[in-house]
Short mmCIF file of C-alpha atoms in Angstrom, two decimals:
data_model
loop_
_atom_site.label_atom_id
_atom_site.label_comp_id
_atom_site.label_asym_id
_atom_site.label_seq_id
_atom_site.Cartn_x
_atom_site.Cartn_y
_atom_site.Cartn_z
CA MET A 1 -4.58 0.75 27.05
CA THR A 2 -1.33 -1.06 26.50
CA ARG A 3 1.35 1.07 24.99
CA ARG A 4 2.52 0.22 21.71
CA ASN A 5 5.89 0.29 19.64
CA LEU A 6 5.80 1.79 16.56
CA LEU A 7 6.79 0.60 12.89
CA LEU A 8 7.25 1.76 9.41
CA LEU A 9 4.86 4.38 8.16
CA ALA A 10 6.05 3.53 4.61
CA SER A 11 4.32 5.86 1.54
CA PHE A 12 1.49 4.86 -0.58
CA VAL A 13 3.25 3.89 -3.87
CA PRO A 14 7.07 2.43 -4.45
CA ALA A 15 8.72 5.18 -6.28
CA VAL A 16 10.56 3.85 -9.43
CA VAL A 17 13.89 6.21 -10.50
CA ALA A 18 14.08 7.20 -14.30
CA ALA A 19 16.76 5.98 -16.44
CA CYS A 20 16.77 2.55 -17.98
CA GLY A 21 18.20 -0.57 -16.31
CA PRO A 22 19.70 -3.55 -18.87
CA PHE A 23 17.53 -7.25 -18.93
CA ALA A 24 18.49 -9.61 -21.80
CA SER A 25 15.82 -10.46 -24.50
CA ASP A 26 14.94 -13.38 -25.42
CA ASP A 27 16.15 -12.87 -28.95
CA SER A 28 19.91 -13.87 -28.01
CA GLU A 29 21.04 -16.95 -29.51
CA SER A 30 22.61 -17.93 -26.15
CA ASP A 31 21.80 -21.10 -24.04
CA GLU A 32 21.97 -18.46 -21.32
CA THR A 33 18.59 -16.94 -21.51
CA PRO A 34 15.61 -15.63 -18.90
CA GLY A 35 13.72 -18.71 -17.75
CA ALA A 36 15.96 -21.25 -19.42
CA SER A 37 17.16 -24.04 -16.52
CA ALA A 38 20.31 -24.66 -15.58
CA ALA A 39 22.65 -27.04 -17.70
CA THR A 40 23.63 -29.34 -14.80
CA PRO A 41 20.47 -32.04 -14.37
CA ASP A 42 21.15 -31.48 -10.43
CA ALA A 43 21.11 -27.75 -10.31
CA PRO A 44 18.15 -25.74 -9.66
CA SER A 45 16.12 -24.37 -12.67
CA ILE A 46 16.76 -20.53 -12.88
CA LEU A 47 13.39 -18.42 -13.12
CA THR A 48 13.36 -14.87 -13.49
CA LEU A 49 11.54 -12.05 -11.75
CA LEU A 50 11.25 -9.12 -13.06
CA MET A 51 10.52 -6.14 -10.82
CA PRO A 52 10.74 -2.78 -10.46
CA ASP A 53 14.37 -0.54 -9.50
CA ALA A 54 13.08 1.16 -6.68
CA SER A 55 15.02 3.21 -3.93
CA GLY A 56 12.83 1.70 -1.14
CA SER A 57 14.98 -0.90 1.66
CA GLU A 58 12.48 -3.33 1.11
CA THR A 59 12.76 -4.17 -2.96
CA ASN A 60 16.36 -4.01 -2.47
CA GLU A 61 16.40 -6.52 0.60
CA MET A 62 14.06 -8.63 -1.58
CA GLU A 63 16.31 -8.85 -3.91
CA GLU A 64 18.74 -9.74 -2.22
CA VAL A 65 16.53 -12.46 -0.39
CA LEU A 66 15.98 -14.03 -4.02
CA LYS A 67 19.72 -14.69 -4.36
CA GLU A 68 20.20 -16.59 -1.65
CA GLN A 69 16.78 -18.53 -1.37
CA THR A 70 16.34 -21.74 -3.61
CA PHE A 71 12.89 -23.57 -3.36
CA ALA A 72 13.29 -26.95 -2.43
CA GLY A 73 16.86 -27.18 -4.42
CA GLN A 74 14.78 -26.79 -7.16
CA TYR A 75 14.14 -23.90 -8.41
CA MET A 76 16.22 -20.36 -7.93
CA VAL A 77 14.31 -17.36 -8.47
CA THR A 78 16.93 -14.79 -9.85
CA PRO A 79 15.70 -11.07 -9.70
CA VAL A 80 16.15 -8.97 -12.59
CA THR A 81 15.59 -4.89 -12.24
CA LEU A 82 13.88 -2.62 -14.76
CA ARG A 83 14.15 1.29 -14.63
CA PRO A 84 11.56 3.08 -15.84
CA THR A 85 12.14 5.94 -19.03
CA GLY A 86 10.94 8.89 -20.58
CA GLY A 87 8.02 9.19 -18.02
CA GLN A 88 6.98 5.97 -18.40
CA THR A 89 5.07 4.15 -15.53
CA TYR A 90 6.34 0.70 -14.35
CA SER A 91 3.45 -1.09 -16.25
CA GLU A 92 4.36 0.80 -19.43
CA ALA A 93 7.81 -0.30 -18.92
CA VAL A 94 7.26 -3.95 -18.86
CA THR A 95 4.47 -4.19 -21.31
CA ALA A 96 7.07 -2.49 -23.53
CA LEU A 97 9.83 -5.08 -22.56
CA VAL A 98 7.39 -7.89 -23.17
CA ALA A 99 6.21 -7.05 -26.55
CA ALA A 100 9.87 -6.50 -27.66
CA GLY A 101 10.63 -10.00 -27.06
CA THR A 102 11.90 -10.70 -23.16
CA ARG A 103 10.29 -13.15 -21.38
CA PRO A 104 10.26 -13.33 -17.96
CA ASP A 105 8.81 -15.83 -15.90
CA LEU A 106 6.92 -13.75 -12.83
CA VAL A 107 6.33 -10.19 -12.58
CA TRP A 108 6.00 -8.17 -9.41
CA MET A 109 4.07 -5.18 -9.46
CA ASP A 110 1.74 -3.28 -7.23
CA GLN A 111 -1.56 -2.76 -7.14
CA PHE A 112 -1.47 0.13 -9.82
CA ALA A 113 0.37 -1.51 -11.88
CA LEU A 114 -1.70 -4.93 -12.48
CA PRO A 115 -4.71 -3.88 -14.82
CA THR A 116 -2.62 -2.77 -17.13
CA LEU A 117 -0.06 -5.50 -17.20
CA ALA A 118 -3.26 -7.98 -17.18
CA GLN A 119 -5.18 -6.02 -19.84
CA GLN A 120 -2.11 -6.00 -21.98
CA GLY A 121 -1.26 -9.80 -21.45
CA VAL A 122 1.24 -9.63 -19.64
CA THR A 123 0.40 -11.53 -17.08
CA ARG A 124 -1.47 -15.28 -16.91
CA ALA A 125 -5.00 -15.79 -15.38
CA LEU A 126 -3.90 -17.80 -12.02
CA THR A 127 -7.57 -19.62 -12.55
CA GLN A 128 -5.52 -23.05 -13.09
CA TYR A 129 -2.64 -22.43 -10.67
CA THR A 130 -6.10 -22.05 -7.95
CA ARG A 131 -7.85 -24.92 -9.17
CA GLN A 132 -4.58 -27.25 -8.92
CA ASP A 133 -2.59 -26.10 -6.05
CA ILE A 134 -4.29 -28.40 -3.06
CA ASP A 135 -2.69 -25.83 -0.68
CA PHE A 136 -4.02 -22.63 -2.02
CA SER A 137 -6.78 -21.68 0.06
CA THR A 138 -8.75 -17.88 -0.27
CA ASP A 139 -9.43 -18.26 3.63
CA SER A 140 -5.90 -18.74 4.33
CA TYR A 141 -5.08 -14.96 3.37
CA TRP A 142 -5.79 -11.94 5.01
CA PRO A 143 -10.03 -10.56 4.33
CA HIS A 144 -10.31 -8.67 0.98
CA ILE A 145 -6.46 -8.50 0.46
CA LEU A 146 -7.30 -11.17 -2.82
CA SER A 147 -9.07 -8.90 -4.53
CA SER A 148 -6.08 -6.34 -4.74
CA GLY A 149 -4.53 -8.92 -7.52
CA ALA A 150 -7.69 -9.36 -9.39
CA ASN A 151 -8.65 -7.87 -12.91
CA ARG A 152 -12.16 -8.01 -13.51
CA GLY A 153 -12.67 -10.82 -11.52
CA THR A 154 -9.88 -12.75 -12.45
CA LEU A 155 -6.78 -13.32 -10.11
CA HIS A 156 -3.67 -12.65 -12.01
CA ALA A 157 -1.04 -11.85 -9.01
CA LEU A 158 -0.64 -13.40 -5.37
CA PRO A 159 -0.05 -10.34 -2.75
CA LEU A 160 3.06 -10.47 -1.36
CA ALA A 161 2.57 -7.95 1.98
CA ALA A 162 -0.03 -6.62 3.44
CA SER A 163 -0.39 -3.11 4.17
CA VAL A 164 -3.38 -1.62 6.78
CA CYS A 165 -4.01 2.13 7.96
CA THR A 166 -3.33 2.60 11.47
CA LEU A 167 -3.19 5.58 14.04
CA LEU A 168 0.24 6.43 15.82
CA TYR A 169 0.70 8.80 18.29
CA ASN A 170 3.40 10.43 21.10
CA PRO A 171 2.71 9.18 24.47
CA THR A 172 4.83 12.42 25.95
CA LEU A 173 2.50 14.99 24.39
CA PHE A 174 -0.23 13.52 25.73
CA SER A 175 1.54 13.52 29.34
CA GLN A 176 2.79 17.18 29.12
CA SER A 177 -0.69 18.15 28.55
CA ASN A 178 -2.43 15.06 30.46
CA THR A 179 -4.36 13.56 28.40
CA PRO A 180 -5.79 10.24 28.50
CA LEU A 181 -3.98 7.78 26.09
CA PRO A 182 -6.47 6.62 22.84
CA GLU A 183 -8.60 3.70 23.70
CA ASP A 184 -9.25 0.77 21.40
CA ASN A 185 -12.69 1.09 19.38
CA TRP A 186 -12.25 4.97 20.01
CA SER A 187 -14.56 6.74 18.01
CA TRP A 188 -13.49 9.42 15.43
CA GLN A 189 -15.54 12.25 17.99
CA ASP A 190 -13.19 11.00 20.39
CA PHE A 191 -9.97 11.51 18.06
CA LEU A 192 -10.97 15.09 17.65
CA THR A 193 -11.49 16.01 20.99
CA LEU A 194 -7.84 14.77 22.05
CA ALA A 195 -6.50 16.74 19.20
CA ARG A 196 -8.28 19.68 20.23
CA SER A 197 -6.86 18.59 24.10
CA LEU A 198 -3.02 18.34 22.12
CA ASN A 199 -3.21 21.21 20.29
CA ASN A 200 -0.87 23.74 21.94
CA PRO A 201 -0.47 27.41 19.36
CA ALA A 202 1.11 29.14 22.56
CA ALA A 203 3.87 26.39 22.92
CA THR A 204 7.19 26.80 21.40
CA PRO A 205 7.51 25.68 18.63
CA ARG A 206 4.02 24.95 18.09
CA ILE A 207 2.17 21.65 19.08
CA TRP A 208 -0.46 20.61 16.65
CA GLY A 209 -2.78 17.87 18.03
CA VAL A 210 -2.83 15.70 14.52
CA LEU A 211 -1.21 15.79 11.05
CA GLN A 212 -3.81 15.78 8.14
CA ALA A 213 -2.62 15.69 4.86
CA PRO A 214 -3.61 13.92 1.78
CA LEU A 215 -4.13 10.16 2.36
CA ILE A 216 -2.56 10.65 6.07
CA PRO A 217 -4.43 9.09 7.46
CA PRO A 218 -6.33 8.22 4.30
CA PHE A 219 -9.91 9.21 3.90
CA PHE A 220 -10.76 5.45 2.67
CA ALA A 221 -10.96 4.07 5.46
CA MET A 222 -13.25 6.09 7.06
CA ALA A 223 -15.19 6.57 3.84
CA TRP A 224 -16.14 2.87 4.22
CA GLN A 225 -16.63 3.24 7.71
CA GLU A 226 -19.97 4.88 6.42
CA GLY A 227 -20.79 2.37 3.65
CA SER A 228 -19.16 3.58 0.85
CA THR A 229 -17.50 1.48 -1.65
CA LEU A 230 -15.40 3.94 -3.48
CA PHE A 231 -14.29 1.87 -6.62
CA GLN A 232 -14.23 -1.39 -4.83
CA ASP A 233 -15.73 -4.07 -6.96
CA ARG A 234 -16.13 -1.31 -9.79
CA ASN A 235 -18.32 1.09 -8.05
CA TRP A 236 -16.73 4.34 -9.19
CA ASP A 237 -19.08 6.55 -6.38
CA VAL A 238 -16.76 8.79 -4.94
CA THR A 239 -20.37 11.12 -4.23
CA HIS A 240 -21.19 8.99 -1.53
CA ALA A 241 -22.16 10.46 1.42
CA GLY A 242 -19.22 8.64 3.41
CA VAL A 243 -16.35 10.31 0.95
CA ILE A 244 -17.75 13.45 1.52
CA SER A 245 -18.60 13.22 4.84
CA ALA A 246 -14.78 11.81 5.24
CA LEU A 247 -13.30 14.48 2.90
CA GLN A 248 -15.25 17.07 4.81
CA PHE A 249 -13.88 16.03 8.97
CA GLN A 250 -10.53 16.09 7.82
CA ALA A 251 -10.55 19.53 5.78
CA ASP A 252 -12.27 20.68 9.53
CA LEU A 253 -9.04 19.64 11.52
CA ILE A 254 -7.03 22.17 8.96
CA LEU A 255 -9.57 25.08 8.35
CA ARG A 256 -12.09 25.01 11.19
CA HIS A 257 -10.94 22.84 14.07
CA GLU A 258 -7.22 24.57 13.25
CA VAL A 259 -5.45 21.44 15.08
CA ALA A 260 -4.05 20.24 11.94
CA PRO A 261 -1.32 22.27 10.37
CA PRO A 262 -1.70 23.74 7.15
CA LEU A 263 -0.50 21.68 3.83
CA ASP A 264 1.86 24.37 3.40
CA VAL A 265 3.66 24.21 6.56
CA VAL A 266 4.56 20.41 6.11
CA ASN A 267 5.59 20.98 2.45
CA TYR A 268 2.34 19.52 0.23
CA GLY A 269 1.79 22.32 -2.58
CA THR A 270 -1.95 21.89 -4.10
CA ASN A 271 0.20 20.56 -6.86
CA ASN A 272 1.91 18.09 -5.01
CA LEU A 273 1.10 14.22 -5.83
CA THR A 274 3.78 13.26 -3.29
CA ILE A 275 1.88 10.77 -0.98
CA GLY A 276 4.15 9.67 1.79
CA LEU A 277 5.22 12.25 4.49
CA THR A 278 7.53 14.81 3.32
CA ASP A 279 10.64 15.86 5.08
CA ARG A 280 9.08 18.28 7.03
CA ALA A 281 6.35 16.27 8.28
CA GLN A 282 8.52 13.45 9.28
CA SER A 283 10.92 16.18 11.25
CA MET A 284 7.79 18.34 13.24
CA ILE A 285 6.43 14.58 14.02
CA LEU A 286 9.71 13.24 15.08
CA SER A 287 10.49 16.28 16.76
CA GLY A 288 7.46 15.96 18.93
CA GLN A 289 5.69 19.22 16.91
CA ILE A 290 2.77 16.99 16.28
CA ALA A 291 0.61 14.19 18.52
CA MET A 292 -1.28 12.05 16.03
CA THR A 293 -0.96 11.39 12.65
CA GLY A 294 -1.53 7.64 11.09
CA GLY A 295 -0.71 6.28 7.43
CA MET A 296 0.00 2.77 6.08
CA VAL A 297 2.29 0.58 8.67
CA LYS A 298 4.86 -1.64 7.14
CA ALA A 299 8.05 -3.14 7.58
CA GLU A 300 11.08 -1.17 8.95
CA VAL A 301 10.76 0.46 12.44
CA PHE A 302 11.22 4.03 11.51
CA TRP A 303 10.10 6.40 14.35
CA ARG A 304 12.14 5.26 16.82
CA GLN A 305 15.48 7.32 16.75
CA ALA A 306 17.84 8.49 19.27
CA GLY A 307 16.99 12.01 21.49
CA ARG A 308 13.81 11.66 18.89
CA ALA A 309 9.81 11.02 19.51
CA SER A 310 9.03 7.63 20.03
CA LEU A 311 5.70 6.89 18.38
CA GLU A 312 2.99 4.24 19.54
CA LEU A 313 0.39 2.58 17.66
CA VAL A 314 -3.21 2.63 17.55
CA GLU A 315 -6.24 1.26 15.95
CA VAL A 316 -7.80 3.88 13.85
CA PRO A 317 -11.01 5.30 15.37
CA ARG A 318 -14.56 3.64 13.99
CA GLY A 319 -17.57 4.49 12.61
CA SER A 320 -20.06 2.98 11.72
CA ASP A 321 -18.10 0.14 10.82
CA ALA A 322 -14.62 -1.13 11.61
CA ALA A 323 -13.43 -1.42 8.07
CA THR A 324 -9.53 0.16 7.88
CA TRP A 325 -8.01 0.88 4.69
CA GLY A 326 -5.20 -1.25 2.89
CA MET A 327 -3.04 -1.17 0.17
CA VAL A 328 -0.98 -3.73 -2.08
CA GLU A 329 2.40 -2.75 -2.64
CA HIS A 330 4.03 -6.15 -3.45
CA MET A 331 2.54 -8.77 -5.38
CA ALA A 332 3.80 -11.30 -8.07
CA GLY A 333 2.06 -12.72 -11.02
CA VAL A 334 3.04 -15.91 -13.84
CA ALA A 335 4.14 -14.15 -16.84
CA GLU A 336 2.31 -15.19 -20.08
CA GLU A 337 5.44 -15.76 -21.87
CA SER A 338 7.46 -17.85 -19.69
CA ASN A 339 9.34 -21.03 -21.18
CA GLN A 340 8.33 -22.38 -18.16
CA PRO A 341 5.31 -21.70 -16.85
CA ASP A 342 4.79 -24.81 -14.67
CA ALA A 343 7.43 -23.41 -12.39
CA ALA A 344 6.59 -20.36 -11.95
CA TYR A 345 3.11 -21.85 -10.98
CA GLU A 346 4.96 -23.95 -8.39
CA VAL A 347 7.26 -20.81 -7.11
CA LEU A 348 4.61 -18.19 -7.30
CA GLY A 349 2.91 -19.90 -3.37
CA SER A 350 6.67 -20.47 -2.03
CA LEU A 351 8.01 -17.25 -3.17
CA THR A 352 5.37 -15.17 -0.45
CA THR A 353 6.81 -17.47 2.17
CA ALA A 354 10.37 -15.96 0.57
CA ALA A 355 8.89 -12.48 0.91
CA ALA A 356 7.86 -12.90 4.94
CA LEU A 357 11.46 -12.59 5.51
CA ILE A 358 11.75 -9.55 4.60
CA LEU A 359 7.90 -7.90 5.12
CA SER A 360 6.44 -7.81 8.10
CA MET A 361 3.12 -7.58 7.37
CA PRO A 362 2.59 -11.29 4.93
CA ALA A 363 -0.39 -11.23 2.81
CA LYS A 364 -1.10 -14.47 4.81
CA ARG A 365 -3.11 -15.18 7.87
CA THR A 366 -1.06 -15.27 10.99
CA SER A 367 -0.98 -15.11 14.14
CA ALA A 368 0.79 -12.30 16.90
CA GLU A 369 2.88 -14.97 17.74
CA ALA A 370 3.92 -15.71 13.95
CA LEU A 371 4.44 -12.37 13.30
CA ARG A 372 6.99 -12.27 16.59
CA SER A 373 8.88 -15.56 15.57
CA VAL A 374 9.55 -13.90 11.63
CA HIS A 375 10.18 -10.49 12.86
CA GLN A 376 11.74 -9.79 15.97
CA THR A 377 11.54 -5.77 16.14
CA LEU A 378 7.78 -6.48 16.57
CA THR A 379 6.90 -6.47 20.50
CA VAL A 380 3.46 -8.31 21.41
CA ASN A 381 1.59 -5.57 21.35
CA ASP A 382 2.00 -4.36 18.01
CA SER A 383 1.54 -8.18 17.02
CA GLU A 384 -2.06 -7.79 18.10
CA VAL A 385 -2.94 -4.75 17.14
CA LEU A 386 -1.54 -5.26 13.59
CA VAL A 387 -3.34 -8.50 13.26
CA GLU A 388 -6.45 -6.86 14.51
CA SER A 389 -6.55 -4.01 12.21
CA MET A 390 -5.45 -6.75 9.02
CA GLU A 391 -8.66 -8.99 10.28
CA GLN A 392 -11.16 -5.53 9.81
CA SER A 393 -9.27 -4.26 6.42
CA GLN A 394 -10.46 -3.94 3.32
CA TYR A 395 -8.29 -3.01 0.30
CA ILE A 396 -8.60 -0.85 -2.85
CA ASP A 397 -9.26 -3.05 -6.08
CA ALA A 398 -6.59 -3.63 -8.31
CA ASP A 399 -9.20 -3.18 -11.23
CA ALA A 400 -9.09 0.92 -10.44
CA PRO A 401 -6.28 1.82 -12.55
CA GLU A 402 -3.03 3.82 -11.70
CA TRP A 403 -4.81 7.38 -13.58
CA LEU A 404 -7.44 7.07 -11.23
CA ALA A 405 -5.94 7.23 -8.03
CA PHE A 406 -3.89 9.92 -8.78
CA LEU A 407 -7.19 11.59 -10.22
CA MET A 408 -8.94 10.85 -7.27
CA LEU A 409 -5.80 12.40 -4.99
CA ALA A 410 -5.01 15.58 -7.07
CA SER A 411 -8.82 16.89 -7.89
CA LEU A 412 -10.45 15.46 -4.75
CA VAL A 413 -8.60 15.80 -1.71
CA PHE A 414 -6.13 18.54 -1.93
CA PRO A 415 -8.76 21.01 -2.81
CA VAL A 416 -10.69 20.21 0.26
CA LEU A 417 -7.82 20.25 2.31
CA THR A 418 -6.64 23.51 1.06
CA GLY A 419 -9.98 25.03 0.75
CA GLN A 420 -9.96 25.30 -2.39
CA SER A 421 -13.69 23.83 -3.08
CA SER A 422 -16.25 21.98 -1.02
CA ALA A 423 -15.68 18.57 -0.57
CA PRO A 424 -19.33 17.98 -2.54
CA GLN A 425 -17.95 20.16 -5.04
CA ALA A 426 -14.68 18.38 -5.58
CA ALA A 427 -16.46 15.16 -5.60
CA ALA A 428 -18.59 15.80 -8.27
CA ASP A 429 -15.96 17.43 -10.50
CA THR A 430 -13.78 14.22 -10.13
CA GLN A 431 -16.67 11.54 -10.30
CA ASP A 432 -17.14 13.52 -14.02
CA ALA A 433 -13.62 13.12 -15.15
CA ILE A 434 -13.82 9.39 -14.16
CA ARG A 435 -16.80 9.03 -15.82
CA MET A 436 -14.77 10.77 -18.92
CA GLN A 437 -11.62 8.56 -18.30
CA LEU A 438 -13.74 5.20 -18.07
CA GLN A 439 -15.49 5.81 -21.61
CA SER A 440 -12.36 6.43 -23.41
CA VAL A 441 -10.68 3.57 -21.89
CA GLU A 442 -13.74 1.38 -22.80
CA ALA A 443 -14.10 3.28 -26.32
CA THR A 444 -10.02 1.99 -26.63
CA PRO A 445 -9.63 -1.51 -27.81
CA THR A 446 -7.20 -3.35 -25.45
CA PRO A 447 -4.23 -4.46 -28.07
CA SER A 448 -3.10 -7.80 -27.89
CA SER A 449 -0.27 -9.57 -26.09
#
């Protein structure tokens, strides 16, 4: 297999910081309200894009791109950042802001914020947009990714970037143990065999064959390969045999085969809802104490540092199917209360092009050559494996609200990986909790916009 360079393994959910950022209200009598057109006829119309004030470099870079970007000289998108307060989620903060009279034109969101924003009437259904825009085609997007922008079957946001699950490995450790490099189309049994070969308890410091942590690599990919839809298309069955076998396989890496470090070794406490790699886990990977890991590959070169391990990239192992797991952290929709919705519709499609300037996984289908032309850090083989992975990926449906994802993480993954619960029991308990939450949501009337 050709050896592959590595991109950033990003966290699952972008962080938001606590404190409140400014956003001008539409109640002001000033002519410079958000969404108002510029006074000079020849000047571009100004549209506002409400987005989280996150610590991630992607969000910060996107903000800089938008400050400079004009769309055919006709429109300019001004990013306005929002910091949730008092334990609010981003979607709750946006909903409260709009209810208070603020009128952004476009709203940036992730897969977890969309259901609330759609159901609270903050975002418009894009039915009119998709019917009228002659350039819009579902076939131009990577498989399944548009479902991430839909709520209950209706599209409310366009994905700006894609993420796919891949496996990362340290070729130096493979060479030192005379272990053959992983090949494309490998199986999970192949993965286990390599992990055992690479595992070295006698080494100082100890070398682990693989890192298994919550969602790293995510069990969703293996579960999908075994026929489970989890909560795709509102199928909420986490007791499916594919889910059980995926959870048990990952737990066994720690508890039975002992080829992966226990969670307390890499600072994942049983009550820790951190989804990205901890600092301790990153340090162990980059110092050559862990031979393989996995997760969502995204924008920047992250794993290549002077004097540190240089990891390489390979597709996730395959089960009965080749499906990988996808997550969408960057989407944009048109605000229901926009003063200029037609202009917002026009800008929405162009926004995907602006996003591609700094996000290495364009949501629309593209070739390996196109990826390389946009992002010079991508090598030939990186581009090819990422294109291949996106072609076989499935994306978690945005109709799964934020609480459900964290419920699954806390109630399902941690107890199994730490040996506190069996996979079937944790799945049954989680299924009961999901059912109760759904009944509660369905019994609560949706507030009007």
